[in-house]
């Protein structure tokens, strides 16, 4: 694990402890409902970050795998009719994750032959392919009529809780994987790819392998989150299960919090999702909502493209190095000089 | 055979309009290395504007193109100045994807507020007329649309090859650093290039509205096709984009006629996968920067 400092572990224990206690402290259904979506996006953004933040390959097609996961759970528990429902879909999640990850390997291998803008284009196109498949494979997905899952037999008063903990579980899995990757050899390989892929290849980094593994891990978690989502929503349509807005939401949160950091995507999600739900509530999920979303998006991209956590840690690094009032011009160079944990001079 | 040739004709006519749509996209990439994900939304915006002019003021869409393109050119220049220029050069390629996506969402949102989310269609008096040539149907609207695309693309070609401005654009595409050293105002070229890109999208949108029913969310479908086309042609290559567009238009129409209309949009994706496996830089692309 990366720099397993006491504060780092403590921070994780406190945050995840608080998250586990949350639905008991605030049992109101609408609050837990928002919390479920917050955790879902925190998981999506964290999973996206594993590829997009660490290796610099900007995927715009993660919603495709979210949809695949959602449809996998939906199809398994309607058509194949694995008897009853209850908690079974949750137990099927690891399998969904593994299958999505394996299926993605050949796709990743093809898509990762190109870089930067072209990779983004290919992944974006992949999203539309999967959406079109969901529309066209009528006998499996019921096309635009949508697919209904068997209603979960949970008690009404605590109906939300199993979904909350399922989301929390997948999110935690993605989070700790991300944390582990960041400090591992794989993480080092991914960062070297992000900084200069040709040079990384030149010094013997097995770039293709590293990229494909990151891609598979990233979309595996995304698929699992899709599975939980489908069971929670109970009725899925191609345009909502494979929604470009899901990708863009996750990307936006990773950028807001700070891509390439462990905590950034989570911070971004915890800020944006409640705000987003509030906006949807205020603006009635109408067309205005899309406009509001686009504006927030543009503001973040233009004014905070590096994200919250990198900006704060730069600030702290400057403080620690005893130069609190750095002129703005020196901002770009100062953190680099004091990088190793802010311990320089 | 009759069906095949009929499909080829239809596809060629559609491909001409795709070529117009894709030319702006690939030009913007060539000049700034910016993938304008909002190109589809600009086309839909153009379709709605010409639809409004047609239904409210009874201006024929082919006439409204003349009014709308200069206007949207200015809008494009403004958008470039406000949203794309502030991005730092080393992050521009990736951030611009997201910024233009946000622009697309914004345009979609705005259109949804103004027009609601119903399907619309610009239906002119000659909408369902067609000529018969040697037993083949040639829809008038589609032929006019193709003709207009050819005219605009020819003008664009002349602009790029015969004028001082065109030379600065091509220089920027080939090497922005050297172009700047030789006194080309790259920032100005970028802004004007983006304006041209938006103007072509608007013109294409006006005819798009006549041949296809559209609604504010139509841009997703469009942009996925256009992105496949410019990857096939080679990013930044104008000639490549035109050839790729004509080819894809025909391939899609033939696929729809001979195999299955429901799956015809998959033609784009199949070709995209093939090109990634065989020649990732596209037909006319280079590994470094595309050339016009």
Coordinates of C-alpha atoms in Angstrom, one line a residue:
Chain A
X1 CA 0.0 0.0 0.0
X2 CA 1.1 3.5 -0.7
X3 CA 2.7 5.3 2.2
X4 CA 0.7 3.4 4.8
X5 CA 0.9 6.3 7.3
X6 CA -0.9 6.2 10.5
X7 CA -3.0 9.3 9.5
X8 CA -3.9 7.6 6.2
X9 CA -5.2 4.4 7.8
X10 CA -6.9 6.4 10.5
X11 CA -8.6 8.5 7.9
X12 CA -9.9 5.5 6.0
X13 CA -11.1 3.8 9.2
X14 CA -13.0 6.9 10.4
X15 CA -14.6 7.5 7.0
X16 CA -15.7 3.9 6.3
X17 CA -16.8 3.5 9.9
X18 CA -18.9 6.6 9.6
X19 CA -20.3 5.4 6.3
X20 CA -21.2 2.0 7.9
X21 CA -23.0 3.7 10.7
X22 CA -24.7 6.3 8.5
X23 CA -28.0 4.5 7.7
X24 CA -28.6 3.8 11.4
X25 CA -28.0 7.4 12.4
X26 CA -30.1 8.8 9.5
X27 CA -32.6 6.2 8.7
X28 CA -35.0 8.5 6.7
X29 CA -35.5 6.8 3.4
X30 CA -34.9 9.8 1.2
X31 CA -31.5 10.4 2.9
X32 CA -30.5 6.8 2.5
X33 CA -31.6 7.1 -1.1
X34 CA -29.3 10.0 -1.8
X35 CA -26.5 8.2 0.1
X36 CA -26.9 5.2 -2.1
X37 CA -26.4 7.3 -5.2
X38 CA -23.5 9.1 -3.6
X39 CA -21.8 5.8 -2.8
X40 CA -22.5 4.6 -6.3
X41 CA -20.9 7.6 -7.9
X42 CA -18.0 7.5 -5.4
X43 CA -17.4 3.9 -6.6
X44 CA -17.8 4.8 -10.3
X45 CA -15.4 7.8 -10.0
X46 CA -12.9 5.8 -8.0
X47 CA -13.0 3.0 -10.6
X48 CA -12.7 5.4 -13.4
X49 CA -9.7 7.0 -11.7
X50 CA -7.9 3.7 -11.6
X51 CA -7.6 3.9 -15.4
X52 CA -8.2 7.6 -16.3
X53 CA -6.4 9.1 -13.3
X54 CA -3.5 6.7 -13.0
X55 CA -2.6 5.9 -16.6
X56 CA -4.0 9.1 -18.2
X57 CA -6.2 7.2 -20.6
X58 CA -9.4 9.2 -20.5
X59 CA -12.3 6.8 -20.9
X60 CA -15.6 8.2 -21.9
X61 CA -17.3 4.9 -22.2
X62 CA -17.5 3.5 -18.7
X63 CA -21.3 3.7 -18.7
X64 CA -21.2 0.9 -21.3
X65 CA -19.8 -1.5 -18.6
X66 CA -22.2 -0.1 -16.0
X67 CA -25.0 -1.1 -18.4
X68 CA -23.5 -4.5 -19.0
X69 CA -23.4 -5.1 -15.3
X70 CA -27.0 -3.9 -14.9
X71 CA -28.3 -6.0 -17.7
X72 CA -26.3 -9.0 -16.5
X73 CA -28.1 -9.0 -13.1
X74 CA -31.4 -8.1 -14.7
X75 CA -31.2 -10.9 -17.3
X76 CA -29.9 -13.5 -14.9
X77 CA -32.8 -12.9 -12.4
X78 CA -35.6 -12.6 -14.9
X79 CA -35.0 -14.8 -17.9
X80 CA -32.9 -17.5 -16.4
X81 CA -35.0 -17.1 -13.2
X82 CA -32.5 -18.3 -10.7
X83 CA -35.1 -19.1 -8.1
X84 CA -36.3 -16.3 -5.8
X85 CA -34.5 -13.1 -5.4
X86 CA -33.8 -11.8 -1.9
X87 CA -30.1 -11.3 -1.3
X88 CA -29.1 -13.6 -4.2
X89 CA -28.4 -10.8 -6.7
X90 CA -25.9 -9.4 -4.2
X91 CA -24.1 -12.7 -4.1
X92 CA -23.9 -12.8 -7.8
X93 CA -22.1 -9.4 -7.9
X94 CA -18.5 -10.8 -7.7
X95 CA -19.3 -13.0 -10.6
X96 CA -20.6 -10.1 -12.6
X97 CA -17.5 -8.1 -11.8
X98 CA -15.2 -11.0 -12.9
X99 CA -17.2 -11.6 -16.1
X100 CA -17.3 -7.9 -17.0
X101 CA -13.5 -7.6 -16.4
X102 CA -12.8 -10.7 -18.5
X103 CA -15.0 -9.6 -21.3
X104 CA -13.4 -6.2 -21.3
X105 CA -9.9 -7.6 -21.9
X106 CA -10.1 -8.0 -25.7
X107 CA -12.0 -4.7 -25.9
X108 CA -9.3 -3.0 -23.9
X109 CA -6.6 -4.6 -26.0
X110 CA -8.1 -3.1 -29.2
X111 CA -9.1 0.2 -27.7
X112 CA -5.7 0.7 -26.0
X113 CA -3.9 0.6 -29.3
X114 CA -4.6 4.2 -29.7
X115 CA -3.9 7.1 -27.4
X116 CA -5.4 10.3 -26.0
X117 CA -8.1 11.7 -28.1
X118 CA -8.6 8.6 -30.2
X119 CA -8.9 6.4 -27.1
X120 CA -11.6 8.8 -25.8
X121 CA -13.4 8.5 -29.1
X122 CA -13.2 4.8 -29.2
X123 CA -14.6 4.4 -25.7
X124 CA -17.3 6.9 -26.4
X125 CA -18.3 4.9 -29.4
X126 CA -18.3 1.7 -27.3
X127 CA -20.9 3.3 -25.1
X128 CA -23.2 3.8 -28.1
X129 CA -22.5 0.3 -29.3
X130 CA -23.6 -1.2 -26.0
X131 CA -26.7 1.1 -25.9
X132 CA -27.6 0.0 -29.4
X133 CA -27.2 -3.6 -28.4
X134 CA -29.5 -3.1 -25.4
X135 CA -32.1 -1.7 -27.8
X136 CA -31.7 -4.3 -30.5
X137 CA -31.2 -7.6 -28.6
X138 CA -34.9 -7.5 -28.0
X139 CA -35.4 -11.1 -26.8
X140 CA -32.8 -10.5 -24.0
X141 CA -33.3 -7.0 -23.0
X142 CA -36.9 -6.3 -24.2
X143 CA -35.4 -3.3 -26.0
X144 CA -37.0 0.0 -25.4
X145 CA -39.9 -1.5 -23.3
X146 CA -37.4 -2.0 -20.5
X147 CA -36.7 -5.0 -18.3
X148 CA -38.3 -5.5 -14.9
X149 CA -36.5 -7.3 -12.1
X150 CA -38.3 -9.3 -9.5
X151 CA -39.2 -6.9 -6.6
X152 CA -36.8 -7.3 -3.6
X153 CA -38.7 -8.8 -0.6
X154 CA -37.2 -6.4 1.9
X155 CA -39.0 -4.8 4.8
X156 CA -40.4 -1.4 3.8
X157 CA -39.0 0.5 6.7
X158 CA -35.4 -0.7 6.0
X159 CA -35.9 -1.3 2.3
X160 CA -32.9 0.8 1.3
X161 CA -30.4 -0.7 3.7
X162 CA -29.3 -3.8 1.8
X163 CA -28.7 -1.7 -1.3
X164 CA -26.8 0.9 0.8
X165 CA -24.4 -1.8 2.1
X166 CA -24.0 -3.4 -1.3
X167 CA -23.0 -0.1 -2.8
X168 CA -20.7 0.6 0.2
X169 CA -19.1 -2.9 -0.2
X170 CA -18.3 -2.4 -3.9
X171 CA -17.2 1.2 -3.3
X172 CA -14.9 0.0 -0.5
X173 CA -13.5 -2.7 -2.7
X174 CA -12.8 -0.3 -5.5
X175 CA -11.3 2.2 -3.0
X176 CA -8.9 -0.1 -1.4
X177 CA -7.9 -1.6 -4.7
X178 CA -7.1 1.9 -5.9
X179 CA -5.2 2.5 -2.7
X180 CA -3.2 -0.7 -3.1
X181 CA -2.6 -0.1 -6.8
X182 CA -1.3 3.4 -6.1
X183 CA 1.6 2.1 -4.0
X184 CA 2.2 -1.1 -6.0
X185 CA 4.4 -1.9 -8.9
X186 CA 1.3 -1.7 -11.2
X187 CA 0.7 1.8 -10.0
X188 CA 4.3 2.8 -10.7
X189 CA 3.9 1.3 -14.2
X190 CA 0.6 3.2 -14.8
X191 CA 2.1 6.5 -13.6
X192 CA 5.1 6.0 -15.9
X193 CA 2.6 5.5 -18.8
X194 CA 0.8 8.7 -17.9
X195 CA 4.0 10.7 -17.8
X196 CA 5.6 9.3 -21.0
X197 CA 4.4 6.1 -22.5
X198 CA 7.1 5.8 -25.1
X199 CA 9.9 6.3 -22.6
X200 CA 8.2 3.8 -20.2
X201 CA 8.1 1.2 -23.0
X202 CA 11.7 2.0 -23.8
X203 CA 13.0 1.3 -20.3
X204 CA 11.1 -2.0 -20.3
X205 CA 7.7 -1.3 -18.7
X206 CA 5.2 -3.8 -20.0
X207 CA 2.8 -1.0 -20.9
X208 CA 0.1 -3.0 -22.7
X209 CA -0.2 -5.4 -19.8
X210 CA -0.4 -2.7 -17.2
X211 CA -3.0 -0.7 -19.2
X212 CA -5.2 -3.8 -19.9
X213 CA -5.1 -4.8 -16.2
X214 CA -6.1 -1.3 -15.1
X215 CA -8.9 -1.2 -17.7
X216 CA -10.3 -4.6 -16.6
X217 CA -10.2 -3.7 -12.9
X218 CA -11.8 -0.4 -13.5
X219 CA -14.7 -1.7 -15.6
X220 CA -15.1 -4.7 -13.4
X221 CA -16.0 -2.5 -10.4
X222 CA -18.1 -0.3 -12.7
X223 CA -20.1 -3.4 -13.8
X224 CA -20.7 -4.5 -10.2
X225 CA -22.1 -1.0 -9.3
X226 CA -24.3 -1.3 -12.3
X227 CA -25.6 -4.6 -11.0
X228 CA -26.6 -3.1 -7.6
X229 CA -28.1 -0.2 -9.3
X230 CA -30.3 -2.4 -11.5
X231 CA -31.6 -4.3 -8.6
X232 CA -32.3 -1.1 -6.6
X233 CA -34.0 0.6 -9.6
X234 CA -35.9 -2.6 -10.5
X235 CA -36.8 -1.4 -14.0
X236 CA -34.1 -0.7 -16.5
X237 CA -34.2 0.9 -19.9
X238 CA -31.3 1.0 -22.4
X239 CA -31.2 4.8 -22.4
X240 CA -30.8 4.9 -18.5
X241 CA -28.7 1.9 -18.0
X242 CA -26.2 3.0 -20.6
X243 CA -26.4 6.7 -20.1
X244 CA -23.6 9.0 -21.2
X245 CA -24.4 11.1 -18.1
X246 CA -23.2 8.3 -15.9
X247 CA -19.8 8.4 -17.4
X248 CA -19.6 12.1 -17.4
X249 CA -20.8 12.3 -13.8
X250 CA -18.0 10.0 -12.7
X251 CA -15.4 11.8 -14.7
X252 CA -16.5 15.1 -13.4
X253 CA -16.3 13.9 -9.8
X254 CA -12.8 12.5 -10.4
X255 CA -11.7 15.8 -11.8
X256 CA -13.3 17.9 -9.1
X257 CA -11.7 15.9 -6.3
X258 CA -8.4 15.4 -8.1
X259 CA -7.7 12.7 -10.6
X260 CA -4.8 10.4 -9.8
X261 CA -5.3 10.8 -6.1
X262 CA -6.8 8.1 -3.9
X263 CA -9.3 10.3 -2.1
X264 CA -10.1 12.7 -4.9
X265 CA -12.9 10.9 -6.7
X266 CA -14.6 10.2 -3.3
X267 CA -14.4 13.8 -2.3
X268 CA -15.8 14.9 -5.7
X269 CA -18.7 12.5 -5.4
X270 CA -19.6 13.5 -1.9
X271 CA -19.8 17.1 -2.9
X272 CA -21.4 16.7 -6.3
X273 CA -24.0 13.9 -5.9
X274 CA -25.9 15.5 -3.0
X275 CA -25.8 18.8 -4.8
X276 CA -27.0 17.1 -8.0
X277 CA -29.8 15.3 -6.2
X278 CA -30.8 18.6 -4.6
X279 CA -30.8 20.3 -8.0
X280 CA -32.8 17.5 -9.6
X281 CA -35.3 17.9 -6.7
X282 CA -35.4 21.7 -7.1
X283 CA -35.6 21.8 -10.9
X284 CA -37.8 18.8 -11.1
X285 CA -35.4 16.6 -13.1
X286 CA -36.4 18.7 -16.0
X287 CA -34.6 20.2 -18.9
X288 CA -33.2 23.0 -16.7
X289 CA -31.4 20.3 -14.8
X290 CA -29.2 19.5 -17.8
X291 CA -28.4 23.2 -18.2
X292 CA -27.4 23.5 -14.5
X293 CA -25.3 20.3 -14.8
X294 CA -23.5 21.7 -17.9
X295 CA -22.7 25.0 -16.2
X296 CA -21.3 23.3 -13.1
X297 CA -19.2 21.1 -15.3
X298 CA -17.8 24.0 -17.3
X299 CA -17.0 26.0 -14.2
X300 CA -15.0 23.1 -12.7
X301 CA -13.1 22.4 -16.0
X302 CA -12.2 26.1 -16.5
X303 CA -11.4 27.1 -12.9
X304 CA -10.4 24.0 -11.0
X305 CA -9.1 21.5 -13.7
X306 CA -6.5 20.0 -11.3
X307 CA -9.1 19.3 -8.6
X308 CA -9.5 20.0 -4.9
X309 CA -7.0 17.5 -3.3
X310 CA -4.0 18.4 -5.5
X311 CA -4.7 22.1 -4.9
X312 CA -4.9 21.7 -1.2
X313 CA -1.9 19.4 -0.9
X314 CA 0.2 21.9 -2.9
X315 CA -1.0 24.6 -0.5
X316 CA 0.0 22.4 2.5
X317 CA 3.3 21.6 1.0
X318 CA 4.1 25.3 0.6
X319 CA 3.0 26.0 4.2
X320 CA 5.2 23.2 5.6
X321 CA 8.2 24.4 3.6
X322 CA 7.8 27.7 5.5
X323 CA 6.8 29.9 2.5
X324 CA 3.2 30.5 3.2
X325 CA 2.8 33.6 1.1
X326 CA 4.1 32.3 -2.2
X327 CA 3.4 34.6 -5.1
X328 CA 0.9 33.0 -7.5
X329 CA 3.6 32.7 -10.2
X330 CA 5.6 30.3 -8.2
X331 CA 2.7 27.9 -7.6
X332 CA 3.6 25.7 -10.5
X333 CA 7.2 25.2 -9.5
X334 CA 7.1 25.2 -5.7
X335 CA 5.2 21.9 -5.0
X336 CA 7.5 20.0 -7.5
X337 CA 10.6 21.1 -5.6
X338 CA 9.2 20.0 -2.2
X339 CA 7.3 16.9 -3.4
X340 CA 8.6 14.0 -1.3
X341 CA 6.0 14.3 1.4
X342 CA 6.6 18.0 1.8
X343 CA 9.8 17.3 3.7
X344 CA 12.2 19.2 1.5
X345 CA 14.5 22.0 2.9
Chain B
X1 CA -28.7 -5.5 -58.0
X2 CA -31.3 -2.7 -58.4
X3 CA -31.6 -2.5 -54.7
X4 CA -27.9 -2.4 -54.2
X5 CA -27.4 0.4 -56.7
X6 CA -30.3 2.3 -55.2
X7 CA -28.7 1.9 -51.8
X8 CA -25.4 3.1 -53.1
X9 CA -27.0 6.3 -54.5
X10 CA -28.8 7.0 -51.3
X11 CA -25.6 6.3 -49.3
X12 CA -23.6 8.6 -51.5
X13 CA -26.0 11.4 -51.0
X14 CA -26.1 10.9 -47.3
X15 CA -22.3 10.6 -47.3
X16 CA -22.0 14.0 -48.8
X17 CA -23.8 15.5 -45.8
X18 CA -21.7 13.4 -43.4
X19 CA -18.6 14.8 -45.2
X20 CA -19.8 18.4 -44.5
X21 CA -20.4 17.5 -40.8
X22 CA -17.1 15.7 -40.4
X23 CA -15.0 18.4 -42.2
X24 CA -15.5 20.9 -39.4
X25 CA -14.7 18.3 -36.7
X26 CA -11.5 17.2 -38.3
X27 CA -10.5 20.8 -39.1
X28 CA -10.9 21.8 -35.5
X29 CA -8.8 18.8 -34.5
X30 CA -6.2 19.7 -37.0
X31 CA -5.8 23.3 -35.9
X32 CA -6.1 22.9 -32.2
X33 CA -6.0 19.2 -31.4
X34 CA -9.5 19.7 -30.0
X35 CA -12.1 17.0 -30.4
X36 CA -15.3 18.9 -30.5
X37 CA -17.8 16.5 -28.9
X38 CA -20.3 19.3 -29.3
X39 CA -20.2 19.1 -33.1
X40 CA -23.3 16.9 -33.0
X41 CA -25.1 19.3 -30.8
X42 CA -24.1 22.2 -33.1
X43 CA -25.7 20.3 -36.0
X44 CA -28.9 19.7 -34.0
X45 CA -28.8 23.4 -33.0
X46 CA -28.5 24.3 -36.7
X47 CA -31.5 22.0 -37.5
X48 CA -33.6 23.7 -34.8
X49 CA -32.7 27.2 -36.0
X50 CA -33.5 26.5 -39.6
X51 CA -36.7 24.6 -38.4
X52 CA -37.8 27.8 -36.5
X53 CA -37.0 30.1 -39.4
X54 CA -38.9 27.8 -41.7
X55 CA -42.0 27.4 -39.5
X56 CA -42.2 30.9 -38.2
X57 CA -40.8 33.0 -41.0
X58 CA -41.3 30.6 -43.9
X59 CA -37.7 30.9 -45.0
X60 CA -36.6 27.8 -47.0
X61 CA -33.8 25.9 -45.1
X62 CA -31.4 26.3 -48.1
X63 CA -31.9 30.1 -47.8
X64 CA -31.6 30.1 -44.1
X65 CA -28.2 28.5 -44.4
X66 CA -26.9 31.7 -45.9
X67 CA -28.2 33.7 -42.9
X68 CA -27.3 31.2 -40.2
X69 CA -23.8 30.2 -41.1
X70 CA -22.2 33.7 -40.6
X71 CA -24.1 34.1 -37.4
X72 CA -23.0 30.7 -36.1
X73 CA -19.4 31.4 -37.3
X74 CA -19.3 34.3 -34.8
X75 CA -20.9 32.1 -32.1
X76 CA -18.2 29.5 -32.7
X77 CA -15.4 32.1 -32.4
X78 CA -16.9 33.3 -29.2
X79 CA -17.2 29.8 -27.8
X80 CA -13.5 29.1 -28.6
X81 CA -12.4 32.3 -26.9
X82 CA -14.5 31.7 -23.8
X83 CA -14.2 27.9 -23.3
X84 CA -11.2 26.5 -25.2
X85 CA -8.6 29.2 -25.2
X86 CA -8.3 29.3 -21.4
X87 CA -7.3 25.7 -21.2
X88 CA -3.6 25.2 -20.7
X89 CA -1.8 24.0 -23.8
X90 CA -0.5 20.7 -22.3
X91 CA -3.9 19.7 -21.0
X92 CA -6.0 21.1 -23.9
X93 CA -6.4 17.8 -25.7
X94 CA -8.0 16.0 -22.8
X95 CA -9.8 18.8 -21.1
X96 CA -11.3 20.0 -24.4
X97 CA -13.1 16.7 -24.7
X98 CA -14.8 17.2 -21.5
X99 CA -15.4 20.9 -22.0
X100 CA -17.0 20.4 -25.4
X101 CA -19.0 17.5 -23.9
X102 CA -20.3 20.0 -21.3
X103 CA -21.1 22.4 -24.2
X104 CA -23.1 19.6 -25.9
X105 CA -25.1 19.0 -22.7
X106 CA -25.7 22.7 -22.4
X107 CA -27.0 23.0 -25.9
X108 CA -29.1 19.9 -25.4
X109 CA -30.5 21.4 -22.2
X110 CA -31.2 24.7 -23.8
X111 CA -33.0 23.1 -26.8
X112 CA -35.0 20.9 -24.5
X113 CA -36.1 23.9 -22.5
X114 CA -37.1 25.9 -25.7
X115 CA -38.5 23.1 -27.8
X116 CA -39.3 20.3 -25.4
X117 CA -38.2 16.8 -26.3
X118 CA -40.5 15.9 -29.1
X119 CA -39.2 14.8 -32.5
X120 CA -39.4 17.5 -35.2
X121 CA -38.9 17.5 -38.9
X122 CA -38.5 20.4 -41.4
X123 CA -41.0 19.5 -44.1
X124 CA -40.7 21.7 -47.2
X125 CA -43.1 21.6 -50.1
X126 CA -40.6 19.5 -52.1
X127 CA -39.9 17.2 -49.2
X128 CA -41.4 14.0 -50.7
X129 CA -40.7 14.8 -54.4
X130 CA -38.1 12.8 -56.3
X131 CA -36.7 12.4 -59.7
X132 CA -36.6 9.1 -61.6
X133 CA -33.4 8.5 -63.4
X134 CA -33.0 5.1 -65.2
X135 CA -35.4 3.6 -62.8
X136 CA -33.7 4.9 -59.6
X137 CA -35.3 7.3 -57.2
X138 CA -33.4 10.5 -56.5
X139 CA -35.1 12.4 -53.6
X140 CA -35.0 16.1 -54.4
X141 CA -34.1 17.1 -50.8
X142 CA -31.2 14.7 -50.7
X143 CA -29.8 15.8 -54.0
X144 CA -30.0 19.5 -53.0
X145 CA -28.4 18.6 -49.7
X146 CA -25.6 16.8 -51.4
X147 CA -25.2 19.7 -53.8
X148 CA -25.0 22.2 -51.0
X149 CA -22.4 20.1 -49.2
X150 CA -20.3 19.9 -52.4
X151 CA -20.5 23.7 -52.8
X152 CA -19.6 24.4 -49.2
X153 CA -16.7 21.9 -49.2
X154 CA -15.4 23.4 -52.4
X155 CA -15.5 26.8 -50.9
X156 CA -13.7 25.4 -47.8
X157 CA -11.1 23.8 -50.1
X158 CA -10.5 27.1 -52.0
X159 CA -10.3 29.0 -48.7
X160 CA -7.6 26.6 -47.4
X161 CA -5.6 26.4 -50.6
X162 CA -5.9 29.7 -52.3
X163 CA -5.9 32.3 -49.5
X164 CA -3.4 33.7 -47.1
X165 CA -5.6 32.6 -44.2
X166 CA -5.8 29.1 -45.6
X167 CA -2.0 28.9 -45.7
X168 CA -1.8 30.0 -42.1
X169 CA -4.4 27.3 -41.2
X170 CA -2.4 24.6 -43.0
X171 CA 0.8 25.7 -41.4
X172 CA -0.8 25.5 -38.0
X173 CA -2.1 22.0 -38.7
X174 CA 1.4 20.9 -39.8
X175 CA 3.3 22.4 -37.0
X176 CA 1.9 25.0 -34.6
X177 CA 5.3 25.8 -33.1
X178 CA 7.0 26.5 -36.4
X179 CA 3.9 28.3 -37.6
X180 CA 4.1 30.6 -34.6
X181 CA 7.9 31.2 -35.2
X182 CA 7.1 32.2 -38.7
X183 CA 4.7 34.8 -37.6
X184 CA 1.4 33.0 -37.8
X185 CA -1.0 34.2 -35.1
X186 CA -2.0 30.7 -34.0
X187 CA -4.5 31.9 -31.4
X188 CA -6.4 33.8 -34.1
X189 CA -6.2 30.9 -36.5
X190 CA -7.6 28.6 -33.8
X191 CA -10.5 30.9 -33.1
X192 CA -11.4 31.3 -36.7
X193 CA -10.9 27.6 -37.4
X194 CA -13.4 26.7 -34.6
X195 CA -15.8 29.3 -36.0
X196 CA -15.6 27.6 -39.5
X197 CA -16.1 24.3 -37.8
X198 CA -19.3 25.5 -36.1
X199 CA -20.5 27.2 -39.3
X200 CA -20.2 23.9 -41.3
X201 CA -22.1 22.1 -38.6
X202 CA -24.9 24.7 -38.8
X203 CA -25.1 24.3 -42.6
X204 CA -25.2 20.6 -42.3
X205 CA -27.8 20.8 -39.5
X206 CA -30.2 22.7 -41.8
X207 CA -30.2 19.9 -44.3
X208 CA -30.1 17.2 -41.6
X209 CA -33.4 18.6 -40.3
X210 CA -35.0 18.0 -43.7
X211 CA -33.9 14.4 -44.1
X212 CA -34.1 13.1 -40.6
X213 CA -36.5 13.7 -37.7
X214 CA -34.6 15.2 -34.8
X215 CA -34.9 16.1 -31.1
X216 CA -32.5 17.7 -28.7
X217 CA -30.9 14.4 -27.8
X218 CA -30.1 13.5 -31.4
X219 CA -26.6 14.7 -31.1
X220 CA -25.3 11.5 -29.4
X221 CA -26.2 9.4 -32.4
X222 CA -24.6 12.0 -34.7
X223 CA -21.4 12.4 -32.8
X224 CA -20.7 8.7 -32.5
X225 CA -21.0 8.4 -36.3
X226 CA -18.9 11.5 -37.0
X227 CA -16.1 10.4 -34.6
X228 CA -15.9 7.0 -36.3
X229 CA -15.6 8.8 -39.7
X230 CA -12.8 11.1 -38.7
X231 CA -10.9 8.3 -37.0
X232 CA -11.3 6.3 -40.2
X233 CA -10.1 9.2 -42.3
X234 CA -7.3 10.0 -40.0
X235 CA -7.7 12.7 -37.4
X236 CA -7.0 16.2 -38.8
X237 CA -7.1 15.1 -42.5
X238 CA -9.8 16.9 -44.4
X239 CA -9.5 14.8 -47.5
X240 CA -9.5 11.7 -45.4
X241 CA -12.7 12.8 -43.6
X242 CA -14.5 13.4 -46.9
X243 CA -13.5 10.0 -48.4
X244 CA -14.3 8.2 -45.1
X245 CA -17.7 10.0 -45.0
X246 CA -18.7 9.0 -48.5
X247 CA -17.6 5.4 -47.9
X248 CA -19.4 5.2 -44.5
X249 CA -22.6 6.7 -46.0
X250 CA -22.6 4.1 -48.7
X251 CA -21.6 1.2 -46.4
X252 CA -24.4 2.1 -44.0
X253 CA -27.0 2.3 -46.7
X254 CA -26.0 -0.9 -48.4
X255 CA -25.9 -2.7 -45.0
X256 CA -29.4 -1.4 -44.2
X257 CA -30.7 -2.5 -47.6
X258 CA -29.0 -5.8 -47.9
X259 CA -28.7 -7.1 -44.4
X260 CA -30.7 -5.3 -41.7
X261 CA -31.9 -1.8 -41.1
X262 CA -31.9 -2.2 -37.3
X263 CA -28.2 -3.0 -37.2
X264 CA -27.1 -0.6 -39.9
X265 CA -25.5 1.9 -37.4
X266 CA -23.2 -1.0 -36.4
X267 CA -21.5 -0.5 -39.8
X268 CA -19.7 2.5 -38.2
X269 CA -18.5 0.5 -35.2
X270 CA -17.4 -2.5 -37.3
X271 CA -15.3 -0.3 -39.5
X272 CA -13.9 1.5 -36.5
X273 CA -12.8 -1.7 -34.9
X274 CA -11.2 -2.9 -38.2
X275 CA -9.3 0.4 -38.6
X276 CA -8.0 0.2 -35.0
X277 CA -6.7 -3.3 -35.6
X278 CA -5.2 -2.6 -39.1
X279 CA -4.3 1.0 -39.2
X280 CA -4.8 2.9 -35.9
X281 CA -3.7 6.2 -37.4
X282 CA -6.6 6.1 -39.9
X283 CA -6.5 6.1 -43.7
X284 CA -4.8 9.4 -44.3
X285 CA -3.5 10.2 -40.8
X286 CA 0.0 10.3 -39.7
X287 CA 1.4 9.2 -36.4
X288 CA 2.2 12.7 -35.4
X289 CA -0.1 15.4 -36.7
X290 CA -2.6 15.1 -39.4
X291 CA -2.0 17.0 -42.7
X292 CA -4.7 18.7 -44.7

